[in-house]
Tab-separated table of C-alpha atoms and ligand atoms in Angstrom:
chain	number	residue	atom	x	y	z
A	27	MET	CA	28.542	-6.409	12.550
A	28	LEU	CA	25.400	-4.272	12.575
A	29	ASP	CA	25.736	-0.809	14.107
A	30	ALA	CA	23.392	2.124	14.797
A	31	ASP	CA	23.893	3.410	11.250
A	32	PHE	CA	22.711	0.067	9.865
A	33	PHE	CA	19.496	0.224	11.908
A	34	ARG	CA	18.887	3.843	10.897
A	35	ARG	CA	19.295	2.824	7.245
A	36	TRP	CA	16.886	-0.098	7.767
A	37	LEU	CA	14.148	2.168	9.094
A	38	THR	CA	14.831	4.877	6.518
A	39	ALA	CA	14.544	2.264	3.740
A	40	THR	CA	11.323	1.039	5.362
A	41	ALA	CA	9.929	4.579	5.315
A	42	VAL	CA	10.724	4.886	1.609
A	43	ALA	CA	9.156	1.485	0.824
A	44	VAL	CA	6.045	2.205	2.870
A	45	ASP	CA	5.638	5.570	1.176
A	46	ARG	CA	5.984	3.934	-2.258
A	47	GLU	CA	3.552	1.074	-1.400
A	48	ALA	CA	1.068	3.028	0.757
A	49	ASP	CA	-1.712	3.042	-1.813
A	50	ARG	CA	-1.417	-0.702	-2.307
A	51	LEU	CA	-1.418	-1.359	1.454
A	52	THR	CA	-4.571	0.732	1.810
A	53	GLU	CA	-6.177	-1.104	-1.121
A	54	LEU	CA	-5.469	-4.428	0.581
A	55	ASP	CA	-7.054	-3.026	3.749
A	56	SER	CA	-10.254	-2.101	1.865
A	57	PRO	CA	-12.041	-5.445	1.398
A	58	ILE	CA	-11.051	-6.876	4.809
A	59	GLY	CA	-10.497	-3.727	6.880
A	60	ASP	CA	-11.105	0.014	6.947
A	61	ALA	CA	-8.758	1.178	4.174
A	62	ASP	CA	-6.208	2.958	6.351
A	63	HIS	CA	-3.193	0.647	6.626
A	64	GLY	CA	-1.085	2.497	4.044
A	65	SER	CA	-1.865	5.932	5.419
A	66	ASN	CA	-1.319	4.705	9.002
A	67	LEU	CA	2.131	3.367	8.226
A	68	ARG	CA	3.115	6.248	5.949
A	69	ARG	CA	2.414	8.685	8.784
A	70	GLY	CA	4.260	6.489	11.282
A	71	PHE	CA	7.411	5.699	9.315
A	72	THR	CA	7.732	9.239	7.951
A	73	ALA	CA	7.775	10.382	11.591
A	74	VAL	CA	10.320	7.662	12.414
A	75	ALA	CA	12.665	8.745	9.601
A	76	THR	CA	12.370	12.376	10.710
A	77	VAL	CA	13.079	11.735	14.399
A	78	LEU	CA	16.037	9.432	13.627
A	79	GLU	CA	17.634	12.084	11.461
A	80	LYS	CA	17.089	14.716	14.122
A	81	GLU	CA	18.159	12.809	17.229
A	82	GLU	CA	20.731	10.388	15.772
A	83	PRO	CA	20.592	7.807	18.606
A	84	GLY	CA	23.992	6.156	18.990
A	85	THR	CA	23.283	2.461	19.565
A	86	PRO	CA	21.135	-0.142	17.731
A	87	GLY	CA	18.950	-0.520	20.826
A	88	ALA	CA	18.377	3.228	21.111
A	89	VAL	CA	17.521	3.528	17.397
A	90	LEU	CA	14.869	0.813	17.646
A	91	ALA	CA	13.453	2.052	20.962
A	92	LEU	CA	13.053	5.602	19.634
A	93	ALA	CA	11.466	4.367	16.399
A	94	GLY	CA	9.059	2.141	18.321
A	95	ARG	CA	7.974	4.965	20.596
A	96	GLN	CA	7.424	7.188	17.578
A	97	LEU	CA	5.214	4.580	15.864
A	98	ILE	CA	3.099	4.131	18.979
A	99	SER	CA	2.574	7.862	19.360
A	100	THR	CA	1.813	8.644	15.703
A	101	VAL	CA	-0.158	5.642	14.413
A	102	GLY	CA	-3.752	5.123	15.414
A	103	GLY	CA	-5.057	1.672	14.601
A	104	ALA	CA	-3.877	-1.761	15.532
A	105	SER	CA	-0.672	-1.693	13.521
A	106	GLY	CA	0.905	1.253	15.424
A	107	PRO	CA	1.137	-0.394	18.842
A	108	LEU	CA	1.996	-3.747	17.225
A	109	TYR	CA	4.908	-2.454	15.101
A	110	GLY	CA	5.872	-0.084	17.903
A	111	THR	CA	6.096	-3.021	20.286
A	112	LEU	CA	8.084	-5.017	17.739
A	113	LEU	CA	10.765	-2.316	17.518
A	114	ARG	CA	10.783	-1.327	21.188
A	115	ARG	CA	11.074	-4.875	22.479
A	116	THR	CA	13.713	-5.787	19.898
A	117	GLY	CA	15.636	-2.664	20.901
A	118	LYS	CA	15.336	-3.478	24.580
A	119	ALA	CA	16.674	-6.980	23.948
A	120	LEU	CA	19.732	-5.475	22.218
A	121	GLY	CA	20.585	-3.496	25.356
A	122	GLU	CA	23.311	-0.861	25.086
A	123	ALA	CA	25.716	-2.701	22.793
A	124	ALA	CA	27.307	-0.553	20.073
A	125	GLU	CA	27.129	-3.399	17.545
A	126	VAL	CA	25.386	-6.738	17.150
A	127	ASP	CA	25.991	-9.682	14.822
A	128	THR	CA	23.228	-11.177	12.691
A	129	ALA	CA	22.612	-14.065	15.099
A	130	GLY	CA	22.296	-11.663	18.028
A	131	PHE	CA	19.919	-9.475	16.066
A	132	ALA	CA	17.792	-12.510	15.085
A	133	GLU	CA	17.570	-13.484	18.755
A	134	ALA	CA	16.508	-9.959	19.772
A	135	LEU	CA	14.023	-9.784	16.912
A	136	ARG	CA	12.441	-13.024	18.147
A	137	THR	CA	11.813	-11.326	21.481
A	138	GLY	CA	10.109	-8.512	19.563
A	139	VAL	CA	7.969	-10.773	17.363
A	140	ASP	CA	6.941	-12.855	20.370
A	141	ALA	CA	5.893	-9.601	22.089
A	142	VAL	CA	3.700	-8.740	19.082
A	143	ALA	CA	2.063	-12.172	19.342
A	144	ALA	CA	1.476	-11.673	23.073
A	145	LEU	CA	0.081	-8.142	22.673
A	146	GLY	CA	-2.301	-9.086	19.858
A	147	GLY	CA	-3.140	-12.551	21.152
A	148	ALA	CA	-2.462	-13.929	17.666
A	149	ALA	CA	-0.558	-16.945	16.393
A	150	PRO	CA	0.821	-17.910	12.986
A	151	GLY	CA	-2.046	-18.893	10.671
A	152	ASP	CA	-4.425	-16.233	12.046
A	153	LYS	CA	-3.895	-14.085	8.895
A	154	THR	CA	-1.960	-11.252	10.535
A	155	MET	CA	1.478	-9.642	10.267
A	156	LEU	CA	2.823	-12.632	12.218
A	157	ASP	CA	2.414	-14.761	9.089
A	158	ALA	CA	5.232	-12.768	7.470
A	159	LEU	CA	7.207	-11.873	10.615
A	160	TYR	CA	7.840	-15.436	11.809
A	161	PRO	CA	8.905	-16.873	8.414
A	162	GLY	CA	11.202	-13.873	7.846
A	163	LEU	CA	12.671	-14.256	11.314
A	164	ASP	CA	13.184	-18.004	10.898
A	165	ALA	CA	15.147	-17.444	7.664
A	166	LEU	CA	17.240	-14.572	9.027
A	167	THR	CA	20.085	-16.761	10.303
A	168	GLU	CA	20.427	-18.090	6.732
A	169	SER	CA	20.713	-14.651	5.067
A	170	PHE	CA	18.961	-11.286	4.766
A	171	GLY	CA	17.909	-12.215	1.224
A	172	ALA	CA	16.393	-15.484	2.430
A	173	ALA	CA	14.494	-13.595	5.128
A	174	GLU	CA	13.124	-11.151	2.544
A	175	ALA	CA	11.915	-14.022	0.339
A	176	ALA	CA	10.424	-15.993	3.240
A	177	ALA	CA	8.514	-12.968	4.568
A	178	LEU	CA	7.106	-12.261	1.110
A	179	ASP	CA	6.066	-15.917	0.697
A	180	GLY	CA	4.423	-15.707	4.117
A	181	ALA	CA	2.480	-12.587	3.134
A	182	LEU	CA	1.304	-14.170	-0.124
A	183	ALA	CA	0.268	-17.303	1.765
A	184	THR	CA	-2.211	-15.308	3.887
A	185	THR	CA	-4.631	-15.046	0.924
A	186	PRO	CA	-6.441	-18.374	1.441
A	187	LEU	CA	-6.508	-18.000	5.236
A	188	ARG	CA	-9.510	-17.011	7.314
A	189	ALA	CA	-8.751	-14.075	9.648
A	190	ARG	CA	-8.992	-14.890	13.350
A	191	LYS	CA	-7.671	-11.587	14.772
A	192	GLY	CA	-8.170	-7.891	14.133
A	193	ARG	CA	-10.766	-6.116	12.023
A	194	ALA	CA	-10.643	-8.724	9.224
A	195	SER	CA	-11.867	-11.397	11.651
A	196	TYR	CA	-15.263	-9.648	11.802
A	197	LEU	CA	-15.767	-10.857	8.218
A	198	GLY	CA	-15.333	-14.510	9.129
A	199	GLU	CA	-15.356	-16.696	6.023
A	200	ARG	CA	-15.522	-13.598	3.776
A	201	SER	CA	-11.953	-12.708	4.769
A	202	VAL	CA	-10.775	-15.696	2.685
A	203	GLY	CA	-9.274	-14.785	-0.705
A	204	HIS	CA	-7.630	-11.503	0.319
A	205	GLN	CA	-3.977	-10.903	1.157
A	206	ASP	CA	-3.468	-9.498	4.646
A	207	PRO	CA	-2.276	-5.872	4.606
A	208	GLY	CA	-0.198	-6.182	7.790
A	209	ALA	CA	1.614	-9.289	6.542
A	210	THR	CA	2.303	-7.354	3.340
A	211	SER	CA	3.840	-4.416	5.223
A	212	SER	CA	5.874	-6.846	7.347
A	213	ALA	CA	7.339	-8.236	4.120
A	214	LEU	CA	8.353	-4.653	3.254
A	215	LEU	CA	10.195	-4.438	6.582
A	216	PHE	CA	12.258	-7.500	5.654
A	217	ALA	CA	12.843	-6.197	2.118
A	218	ALA	CA	14.161	-2.956	3.634
A	219	LEU	CA	16.373	-4.969	5.982
A	220	ALA	CA	17.924	-6.772	3.006
A	221	GLU	CA	18.355	-3.419	1.283
A	222	ALA	CA	20.153	-1.993	4.332
A	223	ALA	CA	22.394	-5.067	4.399
A	224	ARG	CA	23.327	-4.314	0.766
A	225	GLY	CA	24.331	-0.808	1.877
A	226	GLY	CA	21.140	1.057	0.914
A	227	GLY	CA	18.784	3.174	2.959
A	228	ALA	CA	20.933	6.250	3.533
A	229	PRO	CA	18.772	9.350	4.068
A	230	GLU	CA	19.867	10.797	0.704
A	231	ASP	CA	18.313	7.711	-0.939
A	232	GLY	CA	14.892	9.233	-0.671
A	233	THR	CA	13.588	10.811	2.499
A	234	ARG	CA	15.309	14.191	2.148
A	235	GLU	CA	14.478	16.472	-0.702
A	236	ASP	CA	17.003	19.208	-0.043
A	237	GLY	CA	19.974	17.067	-1.044
A	238	HIS	CA	21.656	17.129	2.371
A	239	GLY	CA	22.169	13.713	3.968
A	240	GLY	CA	22.029	13.204	7.748
B	24	LIG	P1	-6.655	-1.287	11.997
B	24	LIG	O1	-6.990	-2.731	11.806
B	24	LIG	O2	-6.854	-0.822	13.393
B	24	LIG	O3	-7.326	-0.418	10.976
B	24	LIG	P2	-4.271	-1.254	10.371
B	24	LIG	O4	-5.200	-1.235	9.216
B	24	LIG	O5	-3.184	-0.238	10.357
B	24	LIG	O6	-5.065	-1.165	11.743
B	24	LIG	O7	-3.553	-2.679	10.454
B	24	LIG	C1	-4.222	-3.858	10.135
B	24	LIG	C2	-3.250	-5.023	10.226
B	24	LIG	O8	-2.845	-5.198	11.576
B	24	LIG	C3	-3.858	-6.351	9.817
B	24	LIG	O9	-3.735	-6.559	8.424
B	24	LIG	C4	-3.045	-7.367	10.614
B	24	LIG	O10	-1.919	-7.805	9.902
B	24	LIG	C5	-2.579	-6.565	11.806
B	24	LIG	N1	-3.277	-6.979	13.015
B	24	LIG	C6	-4.508	-6.609	13.414
B	24	LIG	N2	-4.824	-7.177	14.586
B	24	LIG	C7	-3.757	-7.943	14.942
B	24	LIG	C8	-3.445	-8.781	16.062
B	24	LIG	N3	-4.309	-8.957	17.066
B	24	LIG	N4	-2.232	-9.404	16.077
B	24	LIG	C9	-1.355	-9.216	15.079
B	24	LIG	N5	-1.578	-8.433	14.000
B	24	LIG	C10	-2.764	-7.808	13.936
B	25	LIG	MG1	-7.098	-0.613	8.930
Protein backbone atom coordinates (compact mmCIF):
# COMPACT_ATOMS: atom_id res chain seq x y z
CA MET A 1 0.00 0.00 0.00
CA LEU A 2 1.11 3.55 -0.78
CA ASP A 3 0.85 6.05 2.07
CA ALA A 4 1.52 9.79 2.52
CA ASP A 5 5.20 9.08 3.18
CA PHE A 6 5.47 7.29 -0.16
CA PHE A 7 4.03 10.29 -2.02
CA ARG A 8 6.30 12.70 -0.15
CA ARG A 9 9.29 10.55 -1.14
CA TRP A 10 8.09 10.51 -4.76
CA LEU A 11 7.98 14.30 -4.96
CA THR A 12 11.24 14.71 -3.03
CA ALA A 13 12.94 12.30 -5.47
CA THR A 14 11.41 14.28 -8.34
CA ALA A 15 12.86 17.50 -6.92
CA VAL A 16 16.31 15.91 -6.74
CA ALA A 17 16.05 14.55 -10.30
CA VAL A 18 14.79 17.84 -11.70
CA ASP A 19 17.58 19.72 -9.97
CA ARG A 20 20.16 17.29 -11.39
CA GLU A 21 18.67 17.42 -14.94
CA ALA A 22 17.66 21.10 -15.03
CA ASP A 23 20.40 22.18 -17.41
CA ARG A 24 19.52 19.40 -19.84
CA LEU A 25 15.79 20.23 -19.68
CA THR A 26 16.58 23.87 -20.44
CA GLU A 27 18.87 22.83 -23.31
CA LEU A 28 16.04 20.77 -24.81
CA ASP A 29 13.78 23.82 -24.47
CA SER A 30 16.25 25.99 -26.42
CA PRO A 31 15.75 24.92 -30.05
CA ILE A 32 11.96 24.46 -29.78
CA GLY A 33 11.06 26.78 -26.90
CA ASP A 34 12.37 29.63 -24.77
CA ALA A 35 15.06 27.84 -22.75
CA ASP A 36 13.34 27.94 -19.36
CA HIS A 37 11.91 24.47 -18.75
CA GLY A 38 14.69 23.34 -16.40
CA SER A 39 14.70 26.55 -14.39
CA ASN A 40 10.88 26.57 -14.26
CA LEU A 41 10.70 23.07 -12.84
CA ARG A 42 13.70 23.49 -10.54
CA ARG A 43 12.00 26.48 -8.92
CA GLY A 44 8.68 24.63 -8.70
CA PHE A 45 9.85 21.29 -7.31
CA THR A 46 12.30 22.89 -4.88
CA ALA A 47 9.31 24.80 -3.49
CA VAL A 48 7.29 21.57 -3.40
CA ALA A 49 9.99 19.71 -1.44
CA THR A 50 10.25 22.62 1.01
CA VAL A 51 6.52 22.95 1.67
CA LEU A 52 6.06 19.17 2.08
CA GLU A 53 8.80 19.05 4.68
CA LYS A 54 7.31 22.00 6.51
CA GLU A 55 3.63 21.07 6.47
CA GLU A 56 3.82 17.26 6.42
CA PRO A 57 0.31 16.64 5.01
CA GLY A 58 -1.05 13.36 6.37
CA THR A 59 -2.78 11.66 3.43
CA PRO A 60 -1.71 10.86 -0.17
CA GLY A 61 -4.45 13.16 -1.49
CA ALA A 62 -3.34 16.06 0.71
CA VAL A 63 0.32 15.60 -0.29
CA LEU A 64 -0.52 15.77 -4.00
CA ALA A 65 -3.00 18.65 -3.63
CA LEU A 66 -0.48 20.77 -1.70
CA ALA A 67 2.30 19.99 -4.20
CA GLY A 68 0.03 20.86 -7.12
CA ARG A 69 -0.96 24.18 -5.60
CA GLN A 70 2.68 24.99 -4.96
CA LEU A 71 3.64 24.27 -8.59
CA ILE A 72 0.86 26.47 -9.91
CA SER A 73 1.86 29.36 -7.67
CA THR A 74 5.63 29.17 -8.27
CA VAL A 75 6.03 28.17 -11.93
CA GLY A 76 5.37 30.65 -14.68
CA GLY A 77 5.08 29.07 -18.10
CA ALA A 78 2.88 26.36 -19.45
CA SER A 79 4.37 23.52 -17.45
CA GLY A 80 3.43 24.96 -14.01
CA PRO A 81 -0.35 24.88 -14.42
CA LEU A 82 -0.12 21.59 -16.35
CA TYR A 83 1.94 19.70 -13.74
CA GLY A 84 0.04 21.49 -10.98
CA THR A 85 -3.22 20.25 -12.45
CA LEU A 86 -1.79 16.74 -12.80
CA LEU A 87 -0.98 16.55 -9.08
CA ARG A 88 -4.05 18.40 -7.80
CA ARG A 89 -6.52 16.35 -9.81
CA THR A 90 -4.77 13.08 -8.97
CA GLY A 91 -4.85 14.09 -5.30
CA LYS A 92 -8.52 15.00 -5.48
CA ALA A 93 -9.31 11.62 -7.02
CA LEU A 94 -7.56 9.90 -4.09
CA GLY A 95 -9.90 11.63 -1.63
CA GLU A 96 -9.07 11.35 2.07
CA ALA A 97 -7.88 7.74 2.16
CA ALA A 98 -4.80 7.12 4.32
CA GLU A 99 -3.42 4.57 1.85
CA VAL A 100 -4.00 3.50 -1.74
CA ASP A 101 -2.93 0.41 -3.69
CA THR A 102 -1.13 0.65 -7.02
CA ALA A 103 -4.29 0.02 -9.05
CA GLY A 104 -6.14 2.76 -7.16
CA PHE A 105 -3.26 5.15 -7.68
CA ALA A 106 -3.14 4.35 -11.42
CA GLU A 107 -6.86 5.09 -11.66
CA ALA A 108 -6.45 8.43 -9.84
CA LEU A 109 -3.42 9.31 -11.95
CA ARG A 110 -5.50 8.73 -15.10
CA THR A 111 -7.93 11.36 -13.85
CA GLY A 112 -4.96 13.71 -13.45
CA VAL A 113 -3.43 13.00 -16.87
CA ASP A 114 -6.82 13.37 -18.55
CA ALA A 115 -7.16 16.76 -16.79
CA VAL A 116 -3.79 17.82 -18.25
CA ALA A 117 -5.02 16.84 -21.72
CA ALA A 118 -8.24 18.80 -21.20
CA LEU A 119 -6.47 21.90 -19.85
CA GLY A 120 -3.89 22.00 -22.64
CA GLY A 121 -6.19 20.79 -25.40
CA ALA A 122 -3.51 18.27 -26.41
CA ALA A 123 -3.62 14.60 -27.32
CA PRO A 124 -0.96 11.89 -27.54
CA GLY A 125 1.21 12.47 -30.63
CA ASP A 126 1.15 16.28 -30.29
CA LYS A 127 4.76 16.24 -28.95
CA THR A 128 3.98 17.27 -25.37
CA MET A 129 4.36 15.85 -21.86
CA LEU A 130 1.34 13.65 -22.63
CA ASP A 131 3.56 11.52 -24.88
CA ALA A 132 5.41 10.32 -21.77
CA LEU A 133 2.55 10.57 -19.25
CA TYR A 134 0.12 8.24 -21.04
CA PRO A 135 2.65 5.46 -21.80
CA GLY A 136 3.93 5.61 -18.21
CA LEU A 137 0.39 5.50 -16.87
CA ASP A 138 -0.59 2.60 -19.13
CA ALA A 139 2.37 0.53 -17.87
CA LEU A 140 1.84 1.39 -14.19
CA THR A 141 -0.46 -1.56 -13.46
CA GLU A 142 2.35 -3.84 -14.69
CA SER A 143 5.06 -2.38 -12.41
CA PHE A 144 6.73 0.89 -11.41
CA GLY A 145 9.83 -0.16 -13.36
CA ALA A 146 7.76 -0.81 -16.48
CA ALA A 147 6.14 2.61 -16.11
CA GLU A 148 9.57 4.27 -15.83
CA ALA A 149 10.77 2.52 -19.01
CA ALA A 150 7.57 3.25 -20.95
CA ALA A 151 7.63 6.96 -20.03
CA LEU A 152 11.26 7.23 -21.11
CA ASP A 153 10.50 5.46 -24.41
CA GLY A 154 7.60 7.87 -24.89
CA ALA A 155 9.84 10.89 -24.30
CA LEU A 156 12.47 9.60 -26.74
CA ALA A 157 9.75 8.93 -29.32
CA THR A 158 8.78 12.63 -29.38
CA THR A 159 11.93 13.48 -31.40
CA PRO A 160 10.51 12.77 -34.88
CA LEU A 161 7.12 14.32 -34.07
CA ARG A 162 5.91 17.71 -35.20
CA ALA A 163 4.67 19.85 -32.28
CA ARG A 164 0.97 20.73 -32.42
CA LYS A 165 0.64 22.41 -28.99
CA GLY A 166 2.58 24.92 -26.92
CA ARG A 167 5.48 27.15 -27.90
CA ALA A 168 7.16 24.46 -30.04
CA SER A 169 4.13 24.39 -32.35
CA TYR A 170 5.02 27.91 -33.55
CA LEU A 171 7.99 26.29 -35.31
CA GLY A 172 5.82 23.94 -37.35
CA GLU A 173 7.95 21.52 -39.36
CA ARG A 174 11.13 22.88 -37.72
CA SER A 175 10.08 21.32 -34.41
CA VAL A 176 10.83 17.89 -35.95
CA GLY A 177 14.11 16.31 -34.80
CA HIS A 178 14.09 17.63 -31.22
CA GLN A 179 13.07 15.77 -28.07
CA ASP A 180 10.25 17.48 -26.19
CA PRO A 181 11.40 18.98 -22.87
CA GLY A 182 8.08 18.40 -21.09
CA ALA A 183 7.93 14.74 -22.12
CA THR A 184 11.49 14.44 -20.82
CA SER A 185 10.57 15.89 -17.42
CA SER A 186 7.50 13.64 -17.29
CA ALA A 187 9.84 10.66 -17.71
CA LEU A 188 11.76 11.97 -14.68
CA LEU A 189 8.51 11.94 -12.69
CA PHE A 190 8.05 8.24 -13.46
CA ALA A 191 11.72 7.50 -12.72
CA ALA A 192 11.28 9.18 -9.32
CA LEU A 193 8.12 7.14 -8.74
CA ALA A 194 10.06 3.92 -9.34
CA GLU A 195 12.78 5.20 -7.02
CA ALA A 196 10.22 5.89 -4.28
CA ALA A 197 8.81 2.39 -4.77
CA ARG A 198 12.33 1.02 -4.17
CA GLY A 199 12.39 2.95 -0.89
CA GLY A 200 14.33 6.03 -2.04
CA GLY A 201 13.46 9.70 -1.95
CA ALA A 202 13.73 10.38 1.78
CA PRO A 203 14.58 14.04 2.44
CA GLU A 204 18.07 13.10 3.67
CA ASP A 205 18.72 11.64 0.19
CA GLY A 206 19.42 15.07 -1.17
CA THR A 207 17.19 18.04 -0.51
CA ARG A 208 18.48 18.91 2.97
CA GLU A 209 22.02 20.00 3.48
CA ASP A 210 22.05 20.23 7.25
CA GLY A 211 21.86 16.47 7.75
CA HIS A 212 18.50 16.49 9.53
CA GLY A 213 15.77 14.47 7.82
CA GLY A 214 12.09 15.50 7.98
P1 LIG B 1 6.67 27.40 -21.68
O1 LIG B 1 6.39 26.64 -22.93
O2 LIG B 1 5.56 28.30 -21.28
O3 LIG B 1 8.01 28.09 -21.73
P2 LIG B 1 7.90 25.24 -20.22
O4 LIG B 1 9.09 25.51 -21.05
O5 LIG B 1 8.13 25.14 -18.75
O6 LIG B 1 6.75 26.30 -20.50
O7 LIG B 1 7.24 23.85 -20.66
C1 LIG B 1 7.21 23.45 -22.00
C2 LIG B 1 6.60 22.06 -22.09
O8 LIG B 1 5.23 22.12 -21.70
C3 LIG B 1 6.59 21.49 -23.49
O9 LIG B 1 7.80 20.81 -23.77
C4 LIG B 1 5.39 20.55 -23.48
O10 LIG B 1 5.76 19.25 -23.09
C5 LIG B 1 4.51 21.14 -22.41
N1 LIG B 1 3.33 21.75 -22.99
C6 LIG B 1 3.24 22.97 -23.55
N2 LIG B 1 1.99 23.22 -23.98
C7 LIG B 1 1.26 22.11 -23.69
C8 LIG B 1 -0.11 21.73 -23.86
N3 LIG B 1 -1.00 22.54 -24.43
N4 LIG B 1 -0.49 20.49 -23.41
C9 LIG B 1 0.39 19.68 -22.82
N5 LIG B 1 1.69 19.97 -22.62
C10 LIG B 1 2.12 21.17 -23.05
MG1 LIG C 1 9.81 27.12 -22.02
